[in-house]
Amino acid sequence: MSDDAKSLAPSRRQFLTGAAAAGAGAVAAGAARAAAPDPLITEVQDWASGLGEGVDATPYGLPIKYESDVVRRNVEWLTADTISSINFTPIHALDGTITPQGCAFERHHSGAIELRKEDYRLMINGLVGTPLVFTYEDLERFPRENRVYFCECAANSGMEWAGAQLNGAQFTHGMIHNMEYSGVSLRTLLEEAGVKPEGKWVYVEGADASSNGRSIPLEKAMDDVLVAFKANGEALRKEHGYPVRLVVPGWEGNMWIKWLRRVEGVDQPVESREGTSKYTDTLANGISRKWTWEMDAKSVVTSPSPQAPIKHGAGPLVITGLAWSGRGAVTGVDVSLDGGKNWTEARLAAPGTDKALTRFYLDINWDGSEMLLQSRAKDSSGYVQPTKAQLREVRGLNSIYHNNAIQTWWVKANGEAENVEVS
Ligand code: MTE
Ligand code: CO
């Protein structure tokens, strides 16, 4: 900085302080206040007096080091090891609706495998006219589609059935991600192989040791299922199924086969043939629900929340969260500050779209008193997200999967939040 510029500094400092103070009146009380001269405004900082990093420093960009806490996290006591395990998306720290692949939750039954595109094969066999094998390049030659969908593990919020347990939206609701997928519709490939009408189901499996085989009704397979090779514009990450995964919109995550290897036309679900039953929900009377594929409407306030406390005291507060439904689009979200006694309609950042995450906001002037914060999603089928009590009445306490109950955060006067239940 030149001496001339330095000599101008005092008057500039005065001006900026005055402007910020005047601005505070225009914004709702308390949002922006400039008391003393702020050196970050009035003094030239290191980053403005030297040069930054050149363009090739990081050929593939990573988040800046100051965001190093925005990462997937594991709950160690949940599983015996990290091979057949799960971690959680840091939804408390994200905004918008698209989940970056690098922090999107992972769920593997036998670890994430490394499979080269050159070694990739997709076989379609069973009840089809012509069994076919596709290479990765073959798949690239079919007409492509781009669609945004959420993927939620059936076990998301599963630890919360019996009572409030994990302290953070990342852990209670973070088995979900939402990406823009590019790929080929499964229908196109099945038609290419000439799927036979007696094939009422397809059995899909992955190339990993677990294979994660699942049966999907042909009707769904011919509807909106995608064979995807890109997510958010770039190749799938290894942990999300590189080079090709199945996208089964609105249905539980375990059907979204990663490292997709085979699609077999079958006349009955393979699980029935083998006498196995996966992903069932045991009710209070001991009878289990099965074929519960669709993920019901659900929502959660992501901030404030236990990992995202209010740090600024009373005044303007942005309450925000995510809502979704496997049965259609989110049509509205209500927010309660008092544990469900009174509800206010939140603002959707964009109109809800089919089987994708919707971001909602409620901008309030917080009086600094404690809140029992809840959100409640409504979807295009007319369904309204239930309270925990309503869900337990129907489903009992023995389930792990498909907990879509309303979540409560107890936000204290000091801004900290805790996972609680209201009766
Ligand atoms: N596909 C294969 N091949 N192997 C797996 O272990 N896990 C399933 C599904 N597809 C799995 C799989 C489960 S239970 C879920 S919830 C989703 O993948 C998770 O996808 P993600 O790891 O990309 O988040
Ligand atoms: Co899962």
Short mmCIF file of C-alpha atoms and ligand atoms in Angstrom, two decimals:
data_model
loop_
_atom_site.label_atom_id
_atom_site.label_comp_id
_atom_site.label_asym_id
_atom_site.label_seq_id
_atom_site.Cartn_x
_atom_site.Cartn_y
_atom_site.Cartn_z
CA MET A 1 0.00 0.00 0.00
CA SER A 2 1.33 3.47 -0.84
CA ASP A 3 1.83 6.14 1.84
CA ASP A 4 -0.92 8.11 0.18
CA ALA A 5 -3.38 5.32 0.61
CA LYS A 6 -2.40 4.88 4.26
CA SER A 7 -3.06 8.53 4.98
CA LEU A 8 -6.57 8.10 3.60
CA ALA A 9 -7.27 5.20 5.89
CA PRO A 10 -8.71 7.10 8.89
CA SER A 11 -11.45 8.82 6.93
CA ARG A 12 -12.27 5.61 5.05
CA ARG A 13 -12.50 3.82 8.38
CA GLN A 14 -14.98 6.37 9.67
CA PHE A 15 -17.07 6.13 6.55
CA LEU A 16 -17.27 2.33 6.62
CA THR A 17 -18.16 2.19 10.29
CA GLY A 18 -20.91 4.74 9.73
CA ALA A 19 -22.26 2.89 6.73
CA ALA A 20 -22.37 -0.44 8.52
CA ALA A 21 -24.14 1.14 11.51
CA ALA A 22 -26.72 2.77 9.26
CA GLY A 23 -27.19 -0.52 7.46
CA ALA A 24 -28.01 -2.25 10.73
CA GLY A 25 -31.16 -0.16 11.04
CA ALA A 26 -32.31 -1.22 7.60
CA VAL A 27 -31.88 -4.92 8.33
CA ALA A 28 -34.05 -6.41 11.05
CA ALA A 29 -32.70 -5.59 14.50
CA GLY A 30 -29.53 -7.39 15.47
CA ALA A 31 -28.68 -8.97 12.14
CA ALA A 32 -25.79 -6.66 11.30
CA ARG A 33 -24.20 -4.41 13.89
CA ALA A 34 -20.84 -2.63 13.71
CA ALA A 35 -19.83 -1.31 17.11
CA ALA A 36 -16.11 -0.60 17.03
CA PRO A 37 -13.98 -0.08 13.92
CA ASP A 38 -13.33 -3.53 12.51
CA PRO A 39 -9.74 -4.19 11.39
CA LEU A 40 -11.06 -6.73 8.89
CA ILE A 41 -12.71 -3.79 7.16
CA THR A 42 -10.25 -1.00 7.87
CA GLU A 43 -6.86 -2.72 7.59
CA VAL A 44 -5.27 -4.29 4.54
CA GLN A 45 -5.04 -8.02 5.17
CA ASP A 46 -2.33 -10.55 4.22
CA TRP A 47 -4.50 -12.11 1.54
CA ALA A 48 -4.82 -8.77 -0.20
CA SER A 49 -1.14 -7.86 -0.07
CA GLY A 50 0.40 -11.02 -1.59
CA LEU A 51 -0.40 -13.39 -4.41
CA GLY A 52 -2.70 -16.38 -4.25
CA GLU A 53 -2.14 -19.90 -5.52
CA GLY A 54 -1.67 -20.51 -9.25
CA VAL A 55 -4.21 -22.34 -11.39
CA ASP A 56 -2.59 -25.77 -11.41
CA ALA A 57 -2.05 -26.10 -7.66
CA THR A 58 -4.98 -28.51 -7.33
CA PRO A 59 -5.90 -30.19 -10.63
CA TYR A 60 -8.99 -31.63 -8.99
CA GLY A 61 -10.31 -29.15 -6.42
CA LEU A 62 -11.01 -30.05 -2.83
CA PRO A 63 -12.94 -28.05 -0.22
CA ILE A 64 -10.87 -25.31 1.45
CA LYS A 65 -9.24 -26.44 4.73
CA TYR A 66 -11.59 -24.27 6.79
CA GLU A 67 -14.44 -26.61 5.81
CA SER A 68 -12.63 -29.76 6.89
CA ASP A 69 -15.32 -30.61 9.43
CA VAL A 70 -17.97 -30.94 6.70
CA VAL A 71 -17.38 -34.63 6.15
CA ARG A 72 -19.12 -37.99 6.28
CA ARG A 73 -19.07 -39.46 9.74
CA ASN A 74 -19.38 -42.99 11.04
CA VAL A 75 -20.94 -44.08 14.35
CA GLU A 76 -18.38 -46.59 15.57
CA TRP A 77 -20.61 -48.67 17.82
CA LEU A 78 -23.20 -49.25 15.07
CA THR A 79 -21.22 -51.86 13.15
CA ALA A 80 -18.37 -54.23 13.97
CA ASP A 81 -16.12 -52.93 11.17
CA THR A 82 -16.11 -50.34 8.39
CA ILE A 83 -16.34 -52.89 5.54
CA SER A 84 -19.98 -53.77 6.07
CA SER A 85 -21.00 -50.42 7.45
CA ILE A 86 -22.53 -47.03 6.90
CA ASN A 87 -21.56 -43.41 7.30
CA PHE A 88 -23.65 -40.27 7.21
CA THR A 89 -24.02 -37.19 4.99
CA PRO A 90 -23.28 -33.92 6.87
CA ILE A 91 -26.73 -32.54 6.05
CA HIS A 92 -26.50 -30.07 8.97
CA ALA A 93 -23.76 -28.19 7.13
CA LEU A 94 -25.04 -28.29 3.53
CA ASP A 95 -27.52 -26.04 1.77
CA GLY A 96 -29.49 -26.27 -1.44
CA THR A 97 -30.47 -29.78 -2.45
CA ILE A 98 -27.60 -31.38 -4.39
CA THR A 99 -25.28 -33.56 -2.31
CA PRO A 100 -21.64 -33.38 -3.41
CA GLN A 101 -20.45 -36.96 -4.02
CA GLY A 102 -17.48 -36.48 -1.70
CA CYS A 103 -19.67 -36.16 1.37
CA ALA A 104 -22.62 -38.35 0.32
CA PHE A 105 -23.24 -41.22 2.75
CA GLU A 106 -21.88 -44.67 1.89
CA ARG A 107 -23.40 -48.04 2.64
CA HIS A 108 -21.46 -51.14 1.68
CA HIS A 109 -22.08 -54.78 2.56
CA SER A 110 -18.62 -55.94 1.50
CA GLY A 111 -16.64 -52.76 0.93
CA ALA A 112 -16.28 -50.38 -2.03
CA ILE A 113 -14.59 -52.14 -4.94
CA GLU A 114 -12.36 -50.75 -7.68
CA LEU A 115 -13.68 -51.72 -11.10
CA ARG A 116 -12.19 -50.28 -14.30
CA LYS A 117 -14.51 -49.19 -17.11
CA GLU A 118 -12.61 -51.54 -19.42
CA ASP A 119 -13.44 -54.50 -17.17
CA TYR A 120 -17.07 -53.52 -16.81
CA ARG A 121 -19.80 -55.79 -18.20
CA LEU A 122 -23.56 -55.63 -17.74
CA MET A 123 -25.47 -58.82 -18.52
CA ILE A 124 -29.19 -58.97 -19.20
CA ASN A 125 -30.45 -62.55 -19.16
CA GLY A 126 -33.26 -64.78 -17.90
CA LEU A 127 -36.75 -64.22 -19.32
CA VAL A 128 -35.65 -62.18 -22.33
CA GLY A 129 -35.70 -62.87 -26.08
CA THR A 130 -31.96 -62.29 -26.53
CA PRO A 131 -29.56 -62.37 -23.59
CA LEU A 132 -27.16 -59.44 -23.98
CA VAL A 133 -23.87 -58.26 -22.52
CA PHE A 134 -23.03 -54.55 -22.61
CA THR A 135 -19.64 -52.95 -22.18
CA TYR A 136 -19.36 -49.46 -20.69
CA GLU A 137 -18.93 -48.03 -24.19
CA ASP A 138 -22.07 -49.83 -25.36
CA LEU A 139 -24.07 -48.12 -22.61
CA GLU A 140 -22.76 -44.73 -23.70
CA ARG A 141 -24.35 -45.21 -27.12
CA PHE A 142 -27.96 -45.39 -25.89
CA PRO A 143 -30.08 -42.23 -25.59
CA ARG A 144 -29.23 -40.58 -22.28
CA GLU A 145 -31.34 -38.95 -19.57
CA ASN A 146 -30.54 -36.54 -16.73
CA ARG A 147 -32.61 -36.70 -13.56
CA VAL A 148 -32.31 -35.62 -9.93
CA TYR A 149 -33.33 -38.11 -7.23
CA PHE A 150 -32.74 -38.76 -3.55
CA CYS A 151 -31.38 -42.11 -2.34
CA GLU A 152 -32.35 -42.92 1.25
CA CYS A 153 -31.23 -46.05 3.09
CA ALA A 154 -34.24 -47.89 4.54
CA ALA A 155 -32.40 -47.75 7.89
CA ASN A 156 -32.22 -43.94 7.94
CA SER A 157 -33.49 -42.77 11.39
CA GLY A 158 -33.66 -46.46 12.35
CA MET A 159 -31.92 -45.85 15.67
CA GLU A 160 -34.64 -43.40 16.69
CA TRP A 161 -37.56 -45.85 16.89
CA ALA A 162 -37.38 -46.46 20.63
CA GLY A 163 -36.47 -42.91 21.63
CA ALA A 164 -34.31 -39.90 20.79
CA GLN A 165 -30.82 -41.30 20.48
CA LEU A 166 -28.26 -39.71 18.16
CA ASN A 167 -27.44 -36.06 18.68
CA GLY A 168 -27.30 -34.50 15.24
CA ALA A 169 -29.23 -34.33 11.97
CA GLN A 170 -26.23 -35.96 10.25
CA PHE A 171 -26.69 -39.07 12.40
CA THR A 172 -30.49 -39.16 12.68
CA HIS A 173 -31.23 -38.32 9.02
CA GLY A 174 -27.92 -38.44 7.12
CA MET A 175 -28.38 -41.78 5.31
CA ILE A 176 -29.62 -39.79 2.35
CA HIS A 177 -28.14 -38.08 -0.66
CA ASN A 178 -29.57 -36.32 -3.68
CA MET A 179 -27.77 -36.17 -7.01
CA GLU A 180 -28.29 -35.42 -10.65
CA TYR A 181 -27.81 -38.71 -12.49
CA SER A 182 -26.95 -39.18 -16.14
CA GLY A 183 -27.54 -42.56 -17.68
CA VAL A 184 -29.75 -44.79 -19.75
CA SER A 185 -33.23 -45.85 -18.77
CA LEU A 186 -33.38 -49.52 -17.74
CA ARG A 187 -36.46 -49.81 -19.93
CA THR A 188 -34.36 -49.08 -23.03
CA LEU A 189 -31.96 -51.93 -22.19
CA LEU A 190 -34.73 -54.38 -21.28
CA GLU A 191 -36.51 -53.61 -24.55
CA GLU A 192 -33.25 -54.13 -26.42
CA ALA A 193 -33.06 -57.63 -24.90
CA GLY A 194 -36.76 -58.24 -25.62
CA VAL A 195 -38.01 -58.77 -22.07
CA LYS A 196 -40.75 -61.42 -21.97
CA PRO A 197 -44.15 -60.67 -20.46
CA GLU A 198 -43.98 -63.68 -18.10
CA GLY A 199 -40.93 -62.03 -16.54
CA LYS A 200 -42.86 -60.14 -13.89
CA TRP A 201 -39.71 -59.24 -11.97
CA VAL A 202 -36.06 -58.48 -12.55
CA TYR A 203 -33.32 -59.67 -10.24
CA VAL A 204 -30.49 -57.14 -10.08
CA GLU A 205 -27.06 -57.63 -8.60
CA GLY A 206 -23.70 -55.93 -8.22
CA ALA A 207 -20.13 -57.02 -8.96
CA ASP A 208 -18.99 -56.76 -5.32
CA ALA A 209 -18.63 -59.85 -3.10
CA SER A 210 -21.99 -59.18 -1.40
CA SER A 211 -23.66 -58.71 -4.82
CA ASN A 212 -26.55 -57.13 -2.90
CA GLY A 213 -29.06 -59.00 -5.10
CA ARG A 214 -32.58 -57.59 -5.05
CA SER A 215 -35.81 -58.29 -6.94
CA ILE A 216 -37.68 -55.40 -8.50
CA PRO A 217 -41.17 -55.67 -10.06
CA LEU A 218 -40.93 -55.36 -13.84
CA GLU A 219 -43.46 -52.53 -13.73
CA LYS A 220 -41.00 -50.38 -11.75
CA ALA A 221 -38.04 -51.53 -13.84
CA MET A 222 -39.88 -50.36 -16.98
CA ASP A 223 -40.97 -47.09 -15.36
CA ASP A 224 -38.33 -44.65 -14.08
CA VAL A 225 -35.28 -46.79 -13.18
CA LEU A 226 -31.96 -45.54 -14.56
CA VAL A 227 -28.68 -47.30 -15.30
CA ALA A 228 -26.49 -44.36 -14.31
CA PHE A 229 -22.85 -43.64 -14.96
CA LYS A 230 -22.54 -39.99 -13.96
CA ALA A 231 -23.61 -38.16 -10.81
CA ASN A 232 -23.62 -34.37 -10.49
CA GLY A 233 -21.96 -34.20 -13.89
CA GLU A 234 -18.93 -36.37 -13.20
CA ALA A 235 -18.15 -40.07 -13.05
CA LEU A 236 -19.64 -41.90 -10.10
CA ARG A 237 -17.22 -42.12 -7.21
CA LYS A 238 -15.91 -45.57 -6.41
CA GLU A 239 -17.97 -45.69 -3.22
CA HIS A 240 -21.19 -44.92 -5.11
CA GLY A 241 -20.75 -47.73 -7.63
CA TYR A 242 -18.24 -46.66 -10.31
CA PRO A 243 -18.58 -47.13 -13.18
CA VAL A 244 -22.35 -47.93 -13.23
CA ARG A 245 -25.11 -48.06 -10.62
CA LEU A 246 -28.83 -48.56 -10.62
CA VAL A 247 -31.04 -45.59 -9.66
CA VAL A 248 -34.44 -46.69 -8.36
CA PRO A 249 -36.30 -43.40 -7.76
CA GLY A 250 -38.25 -43.10 -4.51
CA TRP A 251 -37.45 -46.67 -3.42
CA GLU A 252 -35.28 -47.75 -0.51
CA GLY A 253 -31.54 -47.40 -1.04
CA ASN A 254 -30.77 -51.13 -0.87
CA MET A 255 -32.31 -51.56 -4.34
CA TRP A 256 -29.93 -48.99 -5.87
CA ILE A 257 -27.40 -51.65 -6.91
CA LYS A 258 -23.84 -50.33 -7.15
CA TRP A 259 -21.27 -51.77 -9.60
CA LEU A 260 -24.33 -53.12 -11.47
CA ARG A 261 -23.39 -56.44 -13.05
CA ARG A 262 -26.57 -58.27 -13.99
CA VAL A 263 -30.28 -57.80 -14.62
CA GLU A 264 -32.13 -61.11 -14.85
CA GLY A 265 -35.75 -61.45 -15.98
CA VAL A 266 -37.50 -63.72 -13.44
CA ASP A 267 -41.07 -64.87 -12.89
CA GLN A 268 -41.02 -64.45 -9.13
CA PRO A 269 -38.85 -62.57 -6.64
CA VAL A 270 -35.63 -64.48 -6.01
CA GLU A 271 -35.97 -63.72 -2.29
CA SER A 272 -39.23 -65.76 -2.28
CA ARG A 273 -37.62 -68.62 -4.21
CA GLU A 274 -34.80 -68.76 -1.68
CA GLY A 275 -37.12 -68.32 1.28
CA THR A 276 -35.11 -65.32 2.44
CA SER A 277 -36.71 -62.10 3.54
CA LYS A 278 -34.73 -58.93 3.58
CA TYR A 279 -35.66 -55.51 4.81
CA THR A 280 -38.90 -56.32 6.61
CA ASP A 281 -40.53 -54.30 9.38
CA THR A 282 -41.77 -56.32 12.34
CA LEU A 283 -44.97 -54.93 13.83
CA ALA A 284 -46.06 -55.04 17.48
CA ASN A 285 -48.04 -58.25 16.86
CA GLY A 286 -44.95 -60.03 15.49
CA ILE A 287 -46.13 -59.97 11.87
CA SER A 288 -43.68 -58.37 9.47
CA ARG A 289 -44.37 -55.99 6.65
CA LYS A 290 -42.46 -56.79 3.46
CA TRP A 291 -42.12 -55.25 0.01
CA THR A 292 -42.07 -51.84 1.65
CA TRP A 293 -40.06 -50.31 -1.14
CA GLU A 294 -41.32 -46.74 -1.30
CA MET A 295 -39.84 -44.19 1.06
CA ASP A 296 -42.65 -42.23 2.69
CA ALA A 297 -42.68 -38.44 2.94
CA LYS A 298 -40.23 -37.14 5.51
CA SER A 299 -38.41 -33.96 6.51
CA VAL A 300 -35.91 -32.64 9.02
CA VAL A 301 -34.71 -29.24 10.16
CA THR A 302 -31.00 -29.22 9.36
CA SER A 303 -30.25 -25.85 10.99
CA PRO A 304 -30.53 -25.00 13.80
CA SER A 305 -29.83 -28.52 15.03
CA PRO A 306 -27.43 -30.14 17.54
CA GLN A 307 -24.43 -29.85 15.20
CA ALA A 308 -25.55 -26.44 13.92
CA PRO A 309 -26.39 -24.38 17.03
CA ILE A 310 -27.50 -20.74 16.86
CA LYS A 311 -24.41 -18.66 17.52
CA HIS A 312 -25.80 -15.14 17.14
CA GLY A 313 -28.43 -14.74 19.84
CA ALA A 314 -31.92 -13.30 19.42
CA GLY A 315 -33.03 -11.60 16.20
CA PRO A 316 -33.27 -12.72 12.59
CA LEU A 317 -32.89 -16.47 12.28
CA VAL A 318 -32.99 -18.66 9.20
CA ILE A 319 -34.55 -22.01 9.97
CA THR A 320 -33.90 -24.46 7.16
CA GLY A 321 -34.21 -28.12 6.31
CA LEU A 322 -34.89 -30.81 3.76
CA ALA A 323 -38.08 -32.61 2.76
CA TRP A 324 -38.67 -35.53 0.39
CA SER A 325 -41.11 -38.21 -0.65
CA GLY A 326 -40.68 -41.47 -2.54
CA ARG A 327 -44.29 -41.23 -3.69
CA GLY A 328 -44.05 -37.98 -5.61
CA ALA A 329 -43.15 -34.35 -5.05
CA VAL A 330 -43.11 -32.39 -1.80
CA THR A 331 -45.99 -29.92 -1.98
CA GLY A 332 -45.44 -28.14 1.32
CA VAL A 333 -43.57 -28.13 4.62
CA ASP A 334 -44.85 -26.78 7.93
CA VAL A 335 -42.55 -25.75 10.75
CA SER A 336 -43.44 -25.68 14.44
CA LEU A 337 -41.47 -23.80 17.10
CA ASP A 338 -43.49 -25.26 19.99
CA GLY A 339 -43.37 -29.02 19.57
CA GLY A 340 -46.27 -29.32 17.16
CA LYS A 341 -48.93 -27.12 18.79
CA ASN A 342 -48.76 -24.38 16.16
CA TRP A 343 -47.55 -24.70 12.57
CA THR A 344 -46.35 -22.13 10.03
CA GLU A 345 -45.97 -22.88 6.35
CA ALA A 346 -42.31 -22.76 5.32
CA ARG A 347 -41.04 -21.30 2.05
CA LEU A 348 -39.87 -23.88 -0.49
CA ALA A 349 -36.67 -22.71 -2.21
CA ALA A 350 -38.07 -24.20 -5.42
CA PRO A 351 -41.24 -26.16 -6.12
CA GLY A 352 -40.82 -29.80 -5.07
CA THR A 353 -39.91 -32.23 -7.83
CA ASP A 354 -40.62 -35.95 -8.13
CA LYS A 355 -38.67 -38.13 -5.65
CA ALA A 356 -36.01 -35.48 -5.03
CA LEU A 357 -34.98 -33.40 -2.04
CA THR A 358 -36.73 -30.07 -1.50
CA ARG A 359 -35.09 -27.27 0.52
CA PHE A 360 -37.30 -25.23 2.84
CA TYR A 361 -36.75 -22.03 4.80
CA LEU A 362 -38.60 -20.25 7.57
CA ASP A 363 -37.21 -16.80 8.32
CA ILE A 364 -38.15 -15.69 11.81
CA ASN A 365 -37.28 -13.02 14.33
CA TRP A 366 -36.19 -15.24 17.21
CA ASP A 367 -37.03 -13.82 20.63
CA GLY A 368 -34.24 -15.84 22.23
CA SER A 369 -36.51 -18.19 24.13
CA GLU A 370 -36.25 -21.96 23.82
CA MET A 371 -38.01 -23.78 20.97
CA LEU A 372 -39.17 -27.30 20.22
CA LEU A 373 -38.41 -27.20 16.53
CA GLN A 374 -40.19 -29.57 14.15
CA SER A 375 -40.92 -29.86 10.44
CA ARG A 376 -43.71 -31.75 8.70
CA ALA A 377 -43.71 -32.63 5.00
CA LYS A 378 -46.71 -33.05 2.71
CA ASP A 379 -46.51 -34.73 -0.69
CA SER A 380 -48.40 -34.83 -3.97
CA SER A 381 -50.23 -38.03 -2.94
CA GLY A 382 -51.90 -36.06 -0.12
CA TYR A 383 -49.84 -37.81 2.56
CA VAL A 384 -48.73 -35.89 5.66
CA GLN A 385 -45.62 -36.89 7.62
CA PRO A 386 -46.71 -38.52 10.93
CA THR A 387 -45.63 -37.78 14.50
CA LYS A 388 -43.59 -40.40 16.32
CA ALA A 389 -46.67 -41.31 18.37
CA GLN A 390 -48.80 -41.81 15.24
CA LEU A 391 -46.14 -43.94 13.59
CA ARG A 392 -45.61 -46.11 16.68
CA GLU A 393 -49.36 -46.64 16.97
CA VAL A 394 -49.36 -48.33 13.57
CA ARG A 395 -45.89 -49.85 13.46
CA GLY A 396 -44.94 -50.55 17.10
CA LEU A 397 -41.35 -50.37 18.33
CA ASN A 398 -39.74 -53.43 16.73
CA SER A 399 -38.84 -51.86 13.40
CA ILE A 400 -35.51 -50.61 12.17
CA TYR A 401 -36.52 -49.53 8.69
CA HIS A 402 -38.83 -46.84 7.37
CA ASN A 403 -38.93 -44.44 10.29
CA ASN A 404 -40.30 -41.26 8.70
CA ALA A 405 -41.60 -39.63 11.90
CA ILE A 406 -41.42 -35.93 12.69
CA GLN A 407 -38.11 -35.00 14.37
CA THR A 408 -37.89 -32.60 17.33
CA TRP A 409 -34.89 -30.42 18.22
CA TRP A 410 -34.97 -28.71 21.60
CA VAL A 411 -33.27 -25.37 20.91
CA LYS A 412 -32.24 -23.76 24.16
CA ALA A 413 -31.97 -20.05 24.94
CA ASN A 414 -28.19 -20.26 24.52
CA GLY A 415 -28.71 -21.51 20.95
CA GLU A 416 -27.60 -25.09 21.55
CA ALA A 417 -29.90 -27.85 20.35
CA GLU A 418 -30.64 -31.38 21.49
CA ASN A 419 -32.46 -34.40 20.03
CA VAL A 420 -35.65 -34.90 22.10
CA GLU A 421 -39.13 -36.36 21.85
CA VAL A 422 -42.33 -34.55 22.70
CA SER A 423 -45.35 -36.47 23.91
N1 MTE B 1 -25.02 -52.29 -4.06
C1 MTE B 1 -24.02 -53.18 -3.90
N2 MTE B 1 -23.55 -53.80 -4.99
N3 MTE B 1 -23.50 -53.47 -2.69
C2 MTE B 1 -23.99 -52.84 -1.54
O1 MTE B 1 -23.48 -53.12 -0.45
N4 MTE B 1 -25.67 -51.27 -0.59
C3 MTE B 1 -27.03 -50.80 -0.79
C4 MTE B 1 -27.14 -50.03 -2.11
N5 MTE B 1 -26.51 -50.73 -3.19
C5 MTE B 1 -25.06 -51.91 -1.66
C6 MTE B 1 -25.52 -51.63 -2.98
C7 MTE B 1 -27.58 -49.96 0.26
S1 MTE B 1 -28.22 -50.75 1.64
C8 MTE B 1 -27.75 -48.61 0.11
S2 MTE B 1 -28.56 -47.70 1.27
C9 MTE B 1 -27.22 -47.89 -1.07
O2 MTE B 1 -26.54 -48.77 -1.96
C10 MTE B 1 -26.26 -46.80 -0.63
O3 MTE B 1 -25.67 -46.16 -1.72
P1 MTE B 1 -24.40 -45.22 -1.49
O4 MTE B 1 -23.31 -46.03 -0.84
O5 MTE B 1 -24.05 -44.66 -2.80
O6 MTE B 1 -24.85 -44.14 -0.53
CO CO B 2 -29.30 -49.15 2.77
#
